[in-house]
Amino acid sequence: MFGLADLVSLIISAFIILPVVSFLRESGYLIISALFGVKNPRLTIGSGPRFKKIGIFDIRKYYHMYSWFSFDSLKKENRFAYICIYAGPILINLVFALTINVLLANGFLENYRTFWERFIFYVFYFVLLDSVPMFTVNGKPNNGMVLYEMLRYGKRTDYNDEPFIPATTDVEEEVQEQMEKIEEIIEDEKKSDSHPRS
């Protein structure tokens, strides 16, 4: 039976654990790409219009489960670099999950055991979806499929025109266009409020 305690657990999972796990996953791209001299990296947190930009972090107004990484180029661009970058989200989530698991197994974090066990569950869920080679929305490959193709063929072979990791410059252009449209809508609403219909 689904009770009040289950509802609280669901809310914690949806609004705390999943956004944090998603952020950790995307930070895997950031950390690994930094080793290869990433240019113009950005970690976008949330969706919708921009709320605030702080350094490389682009914080959006709406639900923060969605996070993604973008960059323009690498100083050291080669097949090995891209294999490492695509493996980054899997590796960082594994490191966090295994570290927390070891701490729990050795009696640490006992006061919050249920929370951390749920956290580990979602981390491994993300690792599973990232690791098993498959195609996702619009025929885009997941990290596992990209890694498989890079290791087997030396390149992506899915014939999808969109880049797997978007360019920060392109993302910024989209944000600016979106913000301009929002400002136009706000201006139109102000004009219609100042001229009420009779």
mmCIF file with all atom_site columns, C-alpha atoms in Angstrom:
data_model
loop_
_atom_site.group_PDB
_atom_site.id
_atom_site.type_symbol
_atom_site.label_atom_id
_atom_site.label_alt_id
_atom_site.label_comp_id
_atom_site.label_asym_id
_atom_site.label_entity_id
_atom_site.label_seq_id
_atom_site.pdbx_PDB_ins_code
_atom_site.Cartn_x
_atom_site.Cartn_y
_atom_site.Cartn_z
_atom_site.occupancy
_atom_site.B_iso_or_equiv
_atom_site.pdbx_formal_charge
_atom_site.auth_seq_id
_atom_site.auth_comp_id
_atom_site.auth_asym_id
_atom_site.auth_atom_id
_atom_site.pdbx_PDB_model_num
ATOM 1   C CA . MET A 1 1   ? 0.000   0.000  0.000   1.00 0.00 ? 1   MET A CA 1
ATOM 2   C CA . PHE A 1 2   ? 1.250   3.478  -0.905  1.00 0.00 ? 2   PHE A CA 1
ATOM 3   C CA . GLY A 1 3   ? 1.259   5.585  2.257   1.00 0.00 ? 3   GLY A CA 1
ATOM 4   C CA . LEU A 1 4   ? 2.437   8.974  3.510   1.00 0.00 ? 4   LEU A CA 1
ATOM 5   C CA . ALA A 1 5   ? 5.999   7.718  4.078   1.00 0.00 ? 5   ALA A CA 1
ATOM 6   C CA . ASP A 1 6   ? 6.111   6.515  0.465   1.00 0.00 ? 6   ASP A CA 1
ATOM 7   C CA . LEU A 1 7   ? 4.897   9.912  -0.742  1.00 0.00 ? 7   LEU A CA 1
ATOM 8   C CA . VAL A 1 8   ? 7.665   11.658 1.218   1.00 0.00 ? 8   VAL A CA 1
ATOM 9   C CA . SER A 1 9   ? 10.209  9.208  -0.242  1.00 0.00 ? 9   SER A CA 1
ATOM 10  C CA . LEU A 1 10  ? 8.908   9.871  -3.746  1.00 0.00 ? 10  LEU A CA 1
ATOM 11  C CA . ILE A 1 11  ? 9.154   13.649 -3.272  1.00 0.00 ? 11  ILE A CA 1
ATOM 12  C CA . ILE A 1 12  ? 12.719  13.348 -1.937  1.00 0.00 ? 12  ILE A CA 1
ATOM 13  C CA . SER A 1 13  ? 13.663  11.101 -4.864  1.00 0.00 ? 13  SER A CA 1
ATOM 14  C CA . ALA A 1 14  ? 12.068  13.328 -7.512  1.00 0.00 ? 14  ALA A CA 1
ATOM 15  C CA . PHE A 1 15  ? 13.147  16.728 -6.217  1.00 0.00 ? 15  PHE A CA 1
ATOM 16  C CA . ILE A 1 16  ? 16.466  16.043 -4.470  1.00 0.00 ? 16  ILE A CA 1
ATOM 17  C CA . ILE A 1 17  ? 18.070  12.728 -5.459  1.00 0.00 ? 17  ILE A CA 1
ATOM 18  C CA . LEU A 1 18  ? 17.310  12.673 -9.211  1.00 0.00 ? 18  LEU A CA 1
ATOM 19  C CA . PRO A 1 19  ? 18.468  16.275 -9.836  1.00 0.00 ? 19  PRO A CA 1
ATOM 20  C CA . VAL A 1 20  ? 21.702  15.644 -7.877  1.00 0.00 ? 20  VAL A CA 1
ATOM 21  C CA . VAL A 1 21  ? 22.391  12.371 -9.712  1.00 0.00 ? 21  VAL A CA 1
ATOM 22  C CA . SER A 1 22  ? 21.712  14.085 -13.049 1.00 0.00 ? 22  SER A CA 1
ATOM 23  C CA . PHE A 1 23  ? 24.097  16.916 -12.103 1.00 0.00 ? 23  PHE A CA 1
ATOM 24  C CA . LEU A 1 24  ? 26.790  14.396 -11.094 1.00 0.00 ? 24  LEU A CA 1
ATOM 25  C CA . ARG A 1 25  ? 26.378  12.594 -14.408 1.00 0.00 ? 25  ARG A CA 1
ATOM 26  C CA . GLU A 1 26  ? 26.866  15.767 -16.435 1.00 0.00 ? 26  GLU A CA 1
ATOM 27  C CA . SER A 1 27  ? 29.789  16.874 -14.278 1.00 0.00 ? 27  SER A CA 1
ATOM 28  C CA . GLY A 1 28  ? 31.505  13.663 -15.432 1.00 0.00 ? 28  GLY A CA 1
ATOM 29  C CA . TYR A 1 29  ? 31.716  15.186 -18.923 1.00 0.00 ? 29  TYR A CA 1
ATOM 30  C CA . LEU A 1 30  ? 33.067  18.417 -17.465 1.00 0.00 ? 30  LEU A CA 1
ATOM 31  C CA . ILE A 1 31  ? 35.763  16.807 -15.296 1.00 0.00 ? 31  ILE A CA 1
ATOM 32  C CA . ILE A 1 32  ? 37.075  14.493 -18.017 1.00 0.00 ? 32  ILE A CA 1
ATOM 33  C CA . SER A 1 33  ? 36.942  17.111 -20.787 1.00 0.00 ? 33  SER A CA 1
ATOM 34  C CA . ALA A 1 34  ? 38.980  19.465 -18.569 1.00 0.00 ? 34  ALA A CA 1
ATOM 35  C CA . LEU A 1 35  ? 41.834  16.938 -18.814 1.00 0.00 ? 35  LEU A CA 1
ATOM 36  C CA . PHE A 1 36  ? 41.807  17.399 -22.588 1.00 0.00 ? 36  PHE A CA 1
ATOM 37  C CA . GLY A 1 37  ? 41.755  21.207 -22.586 1.00 0.00 ? 37  GLY A CA 1
ATOM 38  C CA . VAL A 1 38  ? 38.050  21.874 -23.052 1.00 0.00 ? 38  VAL A CA 1
ATOM 39  C CA . LYS A 1 39  ? 37.160  25.292 -24.490 1.00 0.00 ? 39  LYS A CA 1
ATOM 40  C CA . ASN A 1 40  ? 34.028  27.174 -23.409 1.00 0.00 ? 40  ASN A CA 1
ATOM 41  C CA . PRO A 1 41  ? 32.498  24.441 -21.198 1.00 0.00 ? 41  PRO A CA 1
ATOM 42  C CA . ARG A 1 42  ? 29.065  24.930 -19.701 1.00 0.00 ? 42  ARG A CA 1
ATOM 43  C CA . LEU A 1 43  ? 26.951  22.915 -17.307 1.00 0.00 ? 43  LEU A CA 1
ATOM 44  C CA . THR A 1 44  ? 23.267  23.739 -17.693 1.00 0.00 ? 44  THR A CA 1
ATOM 45  C CA . ILE A 1 45  ? 21.062  22.925 -14.718 1.00 0.00 ? 45  ILE A CA 1
ATOM 46  C CA . GLY A 1 46  ? 17.318  22.729 -15.242 1.00 0.00 ? 46  GLY A CA 1
ATOM 47  C CA . SER A 1 47  ? 15.203  23.643 -18.234 1.00 0.00 ? 47  SER A CA 1
ATOM 48  C CA . GLY A 1 48  ? 13.342  26.594 -19.679 1.00 0.00 ? 48  GLY A CA 1
ATOM 49  C CA . PRO A 1 49  ? 14.521  30.207 -19.694 1.00 0.00 ? 49  PRO A CA 1
ATOM 50  C CA . ARG A 1 50  ? 17.727  31.224 -17.959 1.00 0.00 ? 50  ARG A CA 1
ATOM 51  C CA . PHE A 1 51  ? 17.433  32.171 -14.292 1.00 0.00 ? 51  PHE A CA 1
ATOM 52  C CA . LYS A 1 52  ? 21.092  33.022 -13.678 1.00 0.00 ? 52  LYS A CA 1
ATOM 53  C CA . LYS A 1 53  ? 24.502  32.333 -15.184 1.00 0.00 ? 53  LYS A CA 1
ATOM 54  C CA . ILE A 1 54  ? 27.380  31.924 -12.734 1.00 0.00 ? 54  ILE A CA 1
ATOM 55  C CA . GLY A 1 55  ? 30.697  31.192 -14.445 1.00 0.00 ? 55  GLY A CA 1
ATOM 56  C CA . ILE A 1 56  ? 30.301  27.947 -16.365 1.00 0.00 ? 56  ILE A CA 1
ATOM 57  C CA . PHE A 1 57  ? 26.971  27.167 -14.672 1.00 0.00 ? 57  PHE A CA 1
ATOM 58  C CA . ASP A 1 58  ? 23.765  28.089 -16.508 1.00 0.00 ? 58  ASP A CA 1
ATOM 59  C CA . ILE A 1 59  ? 20.854  27.788 -14.070 1.00 0.00 ? 59  ILE A CA 1
ATOM 60  C CA . ARG A 1 60  ? 17.397  27.552 -15.641 1.00 0.00 ? 60  ARG A CA 1
ATOM 61  C CA . LYS A 1 61  ? 14.021  28.394 -14.087 1.00 0.00 ? 61  LYS A CA 1
ATOM 62  C CA . TYR A 1 62  ? 12.292  25.035 -14.246 1.00 0.00 ? 62  TYR A CA 1
ATOM 63  C CA . TYR A 1 63  ? 12.637  21.523 -12.841 1.00 0.00 ? 63  TYR A CA 1
ATOM 64  C CA . HIS A 1 64  ? 16.270  20.835 -12.121 1.00 0.00 ? 64  HIS A CA 1
ATOM 65  C CA . MET A 1 65  ? 16.333  17.129 -12.878 1.00 0.00 ? 65  MET A CA 1
ATOM 66  C CA . TYR A 1 66  ? 17.451  18.038 -16.366 1.00 0.00 ? 66  TYR A CA 1
ATOM 67  C CA . SER A 1 67  ? 21.107  18.971 -16.679 1.00 0.00 ? 67  SER A CA 1
ATOM 68  C CA . TRP A 1 68  ? 23.403  18.867 -19.664 1.00 0.00 ? 68  TRP A CA 1
ATOM 69  C CA . PHE A 1 69  ? 26.952  19.648 -20.651 1.00 0.00 ? 69  PHE A CA 1
ATOM 70  C CA . SER A 1 70  ? 28.131  21.605 -23.678 1.00 0.00 ? 70  SER A CA 1
ATOM 71  C CA . PHE A 1 71  ? 31.488  22.756 -25.004 1.00 0.00 ? 71  PHE A CA 1
ATOM 72  C CA . ASP A 1 72  ? 32.933  24.281 -28.160 1.00 0.00 ? 72  ASP A CA 1
ATOM 73  C CA . SER A 1 73  ? 36.155  22.328 -28.705 1.00 0.00 ? 73  SER A CA 1
ATOM 74  C CA . LEU A 1 74  ? 39.090  20.480 -27.160 1.00 0.00 ? 74  LEU A CA 1
ATOM 75  C CA . LYS A 1 75  ? 42.780  21.374 -27.310 1.00 0.00 ? 75  LYS A CA 1
ATOM 76  C CA . LYS A 1 76  ? 43.667  17.683 -27.484 1.00 0.00 ? 76  LYS A CA 1
ATOM 77  C CA . GLU A 1 77  ? 41.068  16.354 -29.906 1.00 0.00 ? 77  GLU A CA 1
ATOM 78  C CA . ASN A 1 78  ? 41.400  12.661 -30.754 1.00 0.00 ? 78  ASN A CA 1
ATOM 79  C CA . ARG A 1 79  ? 39.556  9.354  -30.510 1.00 0.00 ? 79  ARG A CA 1
ATOM 80  C CA . PHE A 1 80  ? 40.968  8.557  -27.054 1.00 0.00 ? 80  PHE A CA 1
ATOM 81  C CA . ALA A 1 81  ? 39.801  11.934 -25.712 1.00 0.00 ? 81  ALA A CA 1
ATOM 82  C CA . TYR A 1 82  ? 36.242  11.362 -26.907 1.00 0.00 ? 82  TYR A CA 1
ATOM 83  C CA . ILE A 1 83  ? 36.151  7.812  -25.537 1.00 0.00 ? 83  ILE A CA 1
ATOM 84  C CA . CYS A 1 84  ? 37.206  9.189  -22.136 1.00 0.00 ? 84  CYS A CA 1
ATOM 85  C CA . ILE A 1 85  ? 34.655  12.032 -22.286 1.00 0.00 ? 85  ILE A CA 1
ATOM 86  C CA . TYR A 1 86  ? 31.752  9.706  -23.165 1.00 0.00 ? 86  TYR A CA 1
ATOM 87  C CA . ALA A 1 87  ? 32.835  7.354  -20.362 1.00 0.00 ? 87  ALA A CA 1
ATOM 88  C CA . GLY A 1 88  ? 33.011  10.267 -17.891 1.00 0.00 ? 88  GLY A CA 1
ATOM 89  C CA . PRO A 1 89  ? 29.352  10.239 -16.742 1.00 0.00 ? 89  PRO A CA 1
ATOM 90  C CA . ILE A 1 90  ? 29.454  6.478  -16.193 1.00 0.00 ? 90  ILE A CA 1
ATOM 91  C CA . LEU A 1 91  ? 32.725  6.632  -14.268 1.00 0.00 ? 91  LEU A CA 1
ATOM 92  C CA . ILE A 1 92  ? 31.814  9.533  -11.980 1.00 0.00 ? 92  ILE A CA 1
ATOM 93  C CA . ASN A 1 93  ? 28.488  7.940  -11.038 1.00 0.00 ? 93  ASN A CA 1
ATOM 94  C CA . LEU A 1 94  ? 30.226  4.611  -10.362 1.00 0.00 ? 94  LEU A CA 1
ATOM 95  C CA . VAL A 1 95  ? 32.850  6.290  -8.174  1.00 0.00 ? 95  VAL A CA 1
ATOM 96  C CA . PHE A 1 96  ? 30.176  8.068  -6.112  1.00 0.00 ? 96  PHE A CA 1
ATOM 97  C CA . ALA A 1 97  ? 27.965  4.981  -5.789  1.00 0.00 ? 97  ALA A CA 1
ATOM 98  C CA . LEU A 1 98  ? 30.807  2.661  -4.812  1.00 0.00 ? 98  LEU A CA 1
ATOM 99  C CA . THR A 1 99  ? 32.218  5.195  -2.331  1.00 0.00 ? 99  THR A CA 1
ATOM 100 C CA . ILE A 1 100 ? 28.843  5.630  -0.620  1.00 0.00 ? 100 ILE A CA 1
ATOM 101 C CA . ASN A 1 101 ? 28.310  1.871  -0.685  1.00 0.00 ? 101 ASN A CA 1
ATOM 102 C CA . VAL A 1 102 ? 31.666  1.281  1.051   1.00 0.00 ? 102 VAL A CA 1
ATOM 103 C CA . LEU A 1 103 ? 30.821  3.923  3.672   1.00 0.00 ? 103 LEU A CA 1
ATOM 104 C CA . LEU A 1 104 ? 27.440  2.287  4.358   1.00 0.00 ? 104 LEU A CA 1
ATOM 105 C CA . ALA A 1 105 ? 28.987  -1.185 4.511   1.00 0.00 ? 105 ALA A CA 1
ATOM 106 C CA . ASN A 1 106 ? 31.452  0.071  7.136   1.00 0.00 ? 106 ASN A CA 1
ATOM 107 C CA . GLY A 1 107 ? 28.826  1.630  9.377   1.00 0.00 ? 107 GLY A CA 1
ATOM 108 C CA . PHE A 1 108 ? 29.077  5.245  8.242   1.00 0.00 ? 108 PHE A CA 1
ATOM 109 C CA . LEU A 1 109 ? 26.049  7.352  7.238   1.00 0.00 ? 109 LEU A CA 1
ATOM 110 C CA . GLU A 1 110 ? 23.776  5.124  9.363   1.00 0.00 ? 110 GLU A CA 1
ATOM 111 C CA . ASN A 1 111 ? 21.515  8.000  10.416  1.00 0.00 ? 111 ASN A CA 1
ATOM 112 C CA . TYR A 1 112 ? 20.588  8.584  6.766   1.00 0.00 ? 112 TYR A CA 1
ATOM 113 C CA . ARG A 1 113 ? 20.918  5.021  5.492   1.00 0.00 ? 113 ARG A CA 1
ATOM 114 C CA . THR A 1 114 ? 17.549  4.941  3.664   1.00 0.00 ? 114 THR A CA 1
ATOM 115 C CA . PHE A 1 115 ? 18.328  8.182  1.834   1.00 0.00 ? 115 PHE A CA 1
ATOM 116 C CA . TRP A 1 116 ? 21.790  6.973  0.724   1.00 0.00 ? 116 TRP A CA 1
ATOM 117 C CA . GLU A 1 117 ? 20.524  3.545  -0.324  1.00 0.00 ? 117 GLU A CA 1
ATOM 118 C CA . ARG A 1 118 ? 17.926  5.260  -2.504  1.00 0.00 ? 118 ARG A CA 1
ATOM 119 C CA . PHE A 1 119 ? 20.634  7.591  -3.849  1.00 0.00 ? 119 PHE A CA 1
ATOM 120 C CA . ILE A 1 120 ? 22.801  4.587  -4.802  1.00 0.00 ? 120 ILE A CA 1
ATOM 121 C CA . PHE A 1 121 ? 19.797  2.948  -6.485  1.00 0.00 ? 121 PHE A CA 1
ATOM 122 C CA . TYR A 1 122 ? 19.257  5.959  -8.772  1.00 0.00 ? 122 TYR A CA 1
ATOM 123 C CA . VAL A 1 123 ? 22.967  6.307  -9.495  1.00 0.00 ? 123 VAL A CA 1
ATOM 124 C CA . PHE A 1 124 ? 23.102  2.702  -10.679 1.00 0.00 ? 124 PHE A CA 1
ATOM 125 C CA . TYR A 1 125 ? 19.904  3.272  -12.656 1.00 0.00 ? 125 TYR A CA 1
ATOM 126 C CA . PHE A 1 126 ? 21.653  6.110  -14.538 1.00 0.00 ? 126 PHE A CA 1
ATOM 127 C CA . VAL A 1 127 ? 24.797  3.989  -14.967 1.00 0.00 ? 127 VAL A CA 1
ATOM 128 C CA . LEU A 1 128 ? 22.732  1.138  -16.436 1.00 0.00 ? 128 LEU A CA 1
ATOM 129 C CA . LEU A 1 129 ? 20.927  3.419  -18.902 1.00 0.00 ? 129 LEU A CA 1
ATOM 130 C CA . ASP A 1 130 ? 24.249  5.024  -19.848 1.00 0.00 ? 130 ASP A CA 1
ATOM 131 C CA . SER A 1 131 ? 26.287  1.818  -20.167 1.00 0.00 ? 131 SER A CA 1
ATOM 132 C CA . VAL A 1 132 ? 24.067  -0.579 -22.115 1.00 0.00 ? 132 VAL A CA 1
ATOM 133 C CA . PRO A 1 133 ? 24.419  0.389  -25.804 1.00 0.00 ? 133 PRO A CA 1
ATOM 134 C CA . MET A 1 134 ? 21.068  1.591  -27.151 1.00 0.00 ? 134 MET A CA 1
ATOM 135 C CA . PHE A 1 135 ? 19.412  4.276  -29.208 1.00 0.00 ? 135 PHE A CA 1
ATOM 136 C CA . THR A 1 136 ? 17.163  6.760  -27.431 1.00 0.00 ? 136 THR A CA 1
ATOM 137 C CA . VAL A 1 137 ? 14.989  9.735  -28.456 1.00 0.00 ? 137 VAL A CA 1
ATOM 138 C CA . ASN A 1 138 ? 15.037  10.493 -32.206 1.00 0.00 ? 138 ASN A CA 1
ATOM 139 C CA . GLY A 1 139 ? 17.507  7.673  -32.837 1.00 0.00 ? 139 GLY A CA 1
ATOM 140 C CA . LYS A 1 140 ? 20.245  9.297  -30.756 1.00 0.00 ? 140 LYS A CA 1
ATOM 141 C CA . PRO A 1 141 ? 22.774  6.910  -29.231 1.00 0.00 ? 141 PRO A CA 1
ATOM 142 C CA . ASN A 1 142 ? 23.349  6.794  -25.491 1.00 0.00 ? 142 ASN A CA 1
ATOM 143 C CA . ASN A 1 143 ? 26.905  6.904  -24.097 1.00 0.00 ? 143 ASN A CA 1
ATOM 144 C CA . GLY A 1 144 ? 27.188  3.117  -24.208 1.00 0.00 ? 144 GLY A CA 1
ATOM 145 C CA . MET A 1 145 ? 26.365  3.067  -27.928 1.00 0.00 ? 145 MET A CA 1
ATOM 146 C CA . VAL A 1 146 ? 28.774  5.919  -28.687 1.00 0.00 ? 146 VAL A CA 1
ATOM 147 C CA . LEU A 1 147 ? 31.537  4.139  -26.748 1.00 0.00 ? 147 LEU A CA 1
ATOM 148 C CA . TYR A 1 148 ? 30.806  0.885  -28.575 1.00 0.00 ? 148 TYR A CA 1
ATOM 149 C CA . GLU A 1 149 ? 30.919  2.607  -31.970 1.00 0.00 ? 149 GLU A CA 1
ATOM 150 C CA . MET A 1 150 ? 34.079  4.567  -31.088 1.00 0.00 ? 150 MET A CA 1
ATOM 151 C CA . LEU A 1 151 ? 35.867  1.423  -29.900 1.00 0.00 ? 151 LEU A CA 1
ATOM 152 C CA . ARG A 1 152 ? 34.686  -0.757 -32.786 1.00 0.00 ? 152 ARG A CA 1
ATOM 153 C CA . TYR A 1 153 ? 34.642  1.664  -35.729 1.00 0.00 ? 153 TYR A CA 1
ATOM 154 C CA . GLY A 1 154 ? 36.624  4.644  -34.460 1.00 0.00 ? 154 GLY A CA 1
ATOM 155 C CA . LYS A 1 155 ? 33.657  7.003  -34.965 1.00 0.00 ? 155 LYS A CA 1
ATOM 156 C CA . ARG A 1 156 ? 29.933  7.392  -34.495 1.00 0.00 ? 156 ARG A CA 1
ATOM 157 C CA . THR A 1 157 ? 27.982  5.444  -37.104 1.00 0.00 ? 157 THR A CA 1
ATOM 158 C CA . ASP A 1 158 ? 24.401  6.341  -36.207 1.00 0.00 ? 158 ASP A CA 1
ATOM 159 C CA . TYR A 1 159 ? 24.090  8.979  -38.978 1.00 0.00 ? 159 TYR A CA 1
ATOM 160 C CA . ASN A 1 160 ? 22.377  11.404 -36.624 1.00 0.00 ? 160 ASN A CA 1
ATOM 161 C CA . ASP A 1 161 ? 23.079  14.987 -37.729 1.00 0.00 ? 161 ASP A CA 1
ATOM 162 C CA . GLU A 1 162 ? 22.851  16.475 -34.242 1.00 0.00 ? 162 GLU A CA 1
ATOM 163 C CA . PRO A 1 163 ? 26.028  16.449 -32.164 1.00 0.00 ? 163 PRO A CA 1
ATOM 164 C CA . PHE A 1 164 ? 25.958  14.171 -29.137 1.00 0.00 ? 164 PHE A CA 1
ATOM 165 C CA . ILE A 1 165 ? 27.254  16.990 -26.939 1.00 0.00 ? 165 ILE A CA 1
ATOM 166 C CA . PRO A 1 166 ? 26.070  20.400 -28.193 1.00 0.00 ? 166 PRO A CA 1
ATOM 167 C CA . ALA A 1 167 ? 28.360  23.380 -28.766 1.00 0.00 ? 167 ALA A CA 1
ATOM 168 C CA . THR A 1 168 ? 28.113  25.998 -26.011 1.00 0.00 ? 168 THR A CA 1
ATOM 169 C CA . THR A 1 169 ? 28.040  28.777 -28.629 1.00 0.00 ? 169 THR A CA 1
ATOM 170 C CA . ASP A 1 170 ? 24.951  27.210 -30.270 1.00 0.00 ? 170 ASP A CA 1
ATOM 171 C CA . VAL A 1 171 ? 23.248  26.726 -26.896 1.00 0.00 ? 171 VAL A CA 1
ATOM 172 C CA . GLU A 1 172 ? 23.931  30.369 -25.984 1.00 0.00 ? 172 GLU A CA 1
ATOM 173 C CA . GLU A 1 173 ? 22.396  31.574 -29.269 1.00 0.00 ? 173 GLU A CA 1
ATOM 174 C CA . GLU A 1 174 ? 19.263  29.525 -28.545 1.00 0.00 ? 174 GLU A CA 1
ATOM 175 C CA . VAL A 1 175 ? 19.051  30.966 -25.017 1.00 0.00 ? 175 VAL A CA 1
ATOM 176 C CA . GLN A 1 176 ? 19.363  34.528 -26.296 1.00 0.00 ? 176 GLN A CA 1
ATOM 177 C CA . GLU A 1 177 ? 16.627  33.924 -28.891 1.00 0.00 ? 177 GLU A CA 1
ATOM 178 C CA . GLN A 1 178 ? 14.405  32.398 -26.217 1.00 0.00 ? 178 GLN A CA 1
ATOM 179 C CA . MET A 1 179 ? 15.001  35.326 -23.831 1.00 0.00 ? 179 MET A CA 1
ATOM 180 C CA . GLU A 1 180 ? 14.172  37.833 -26.610 1.00 0.00 ? 180 GLU A CA 1
ATOM 181 C CA . LYS A 1 181 ? 10.877  36.018 -27.322 1.00 0.00 ? 181 LYS A CA 1
ATOM 182 C CA . ILE A 1 182 ? 10.007  36.042 -23.621 1.00 0.00 ? 182 ILE A CA 1
ATOM 183 C CA . GLU A 1 183 ? 10.750  39.780 -23.405 1.00 0.00 ? 183 GLU A CA 1
ATOM 184 C CA . GLU A 1 184 ? 8.521   40.411 -26.456 1.00 0.00 ? 184 GLU A CA 1
ATOM 185 C CA . ILE A 1 185 ? 5.666   38.470 -24.841 1.00 0.00 ? 185 ILE A CA 1
ATOM 186 C CA . ILE A 1 186 ? 6.079   40.429 -21.583 1.00 0.00 ? 186 ILE A CA 1
ATOM 187 C CA . GLU A 1 187 ? 6.067   43.732 -23.515 1.00 0.00 ? 187 GLU A CA 1
ATOM 188 C CA . ASP A 1 188 ? 2.941   42.683 -25.441 1.00 0.00 ? 188 ASP A CA 1
ATOM 189 C CA . GLU A 1 189 ? 1.199   41.770 -22.180 1.00 0.00 ? 189 GLU A CA 1
ATOM 190 C CA . LYS A 1 190 ? 2.133   45.153 -20.654 1.00 0.00 ? 190 LYS A CA 1
ATOM 191 C CA . LYS A 1 191 ? 0.752   46.960 -23.708 1.00 0.00 ? 191 LYS A CA 1
ATOM 192 C CA . SER A 1 192 ? -2.501  44.987 -23.640 1.00 0.00 ? 192 SER A CA 1
ATOM 193 C CA . ASP A 1 193 ? -2.863  45.651 -19.874 1.00 0.00 ? 193 ASP A CA 1
ATOM 194 C CA . SER A 1 194 ? -2.371  49.387 -20.366 1.00 0.00 ? 194 SER A CA 1
ATOM 195 C CA . HIS A 1 195 ? -5.054  49.426 -23.122 1.00 0.00 ? 195 HIS A CA 1
ATOM 196 C CA . PRO A 1 196 ? -7.944  47.421 -21.661 1.00 0.00 ? 196 PRO A CA 1
ATOM 197 C CA . ARG A 1 197 ? -10.758 46.479 -23.972 1.00 0.00 ? 197 ARG A CA 1
ATOM 198 C CA . SER A 1 198 ? -14.079 48.252 -23.473 1.00 0.00 ? 198 SER A CA 1
#
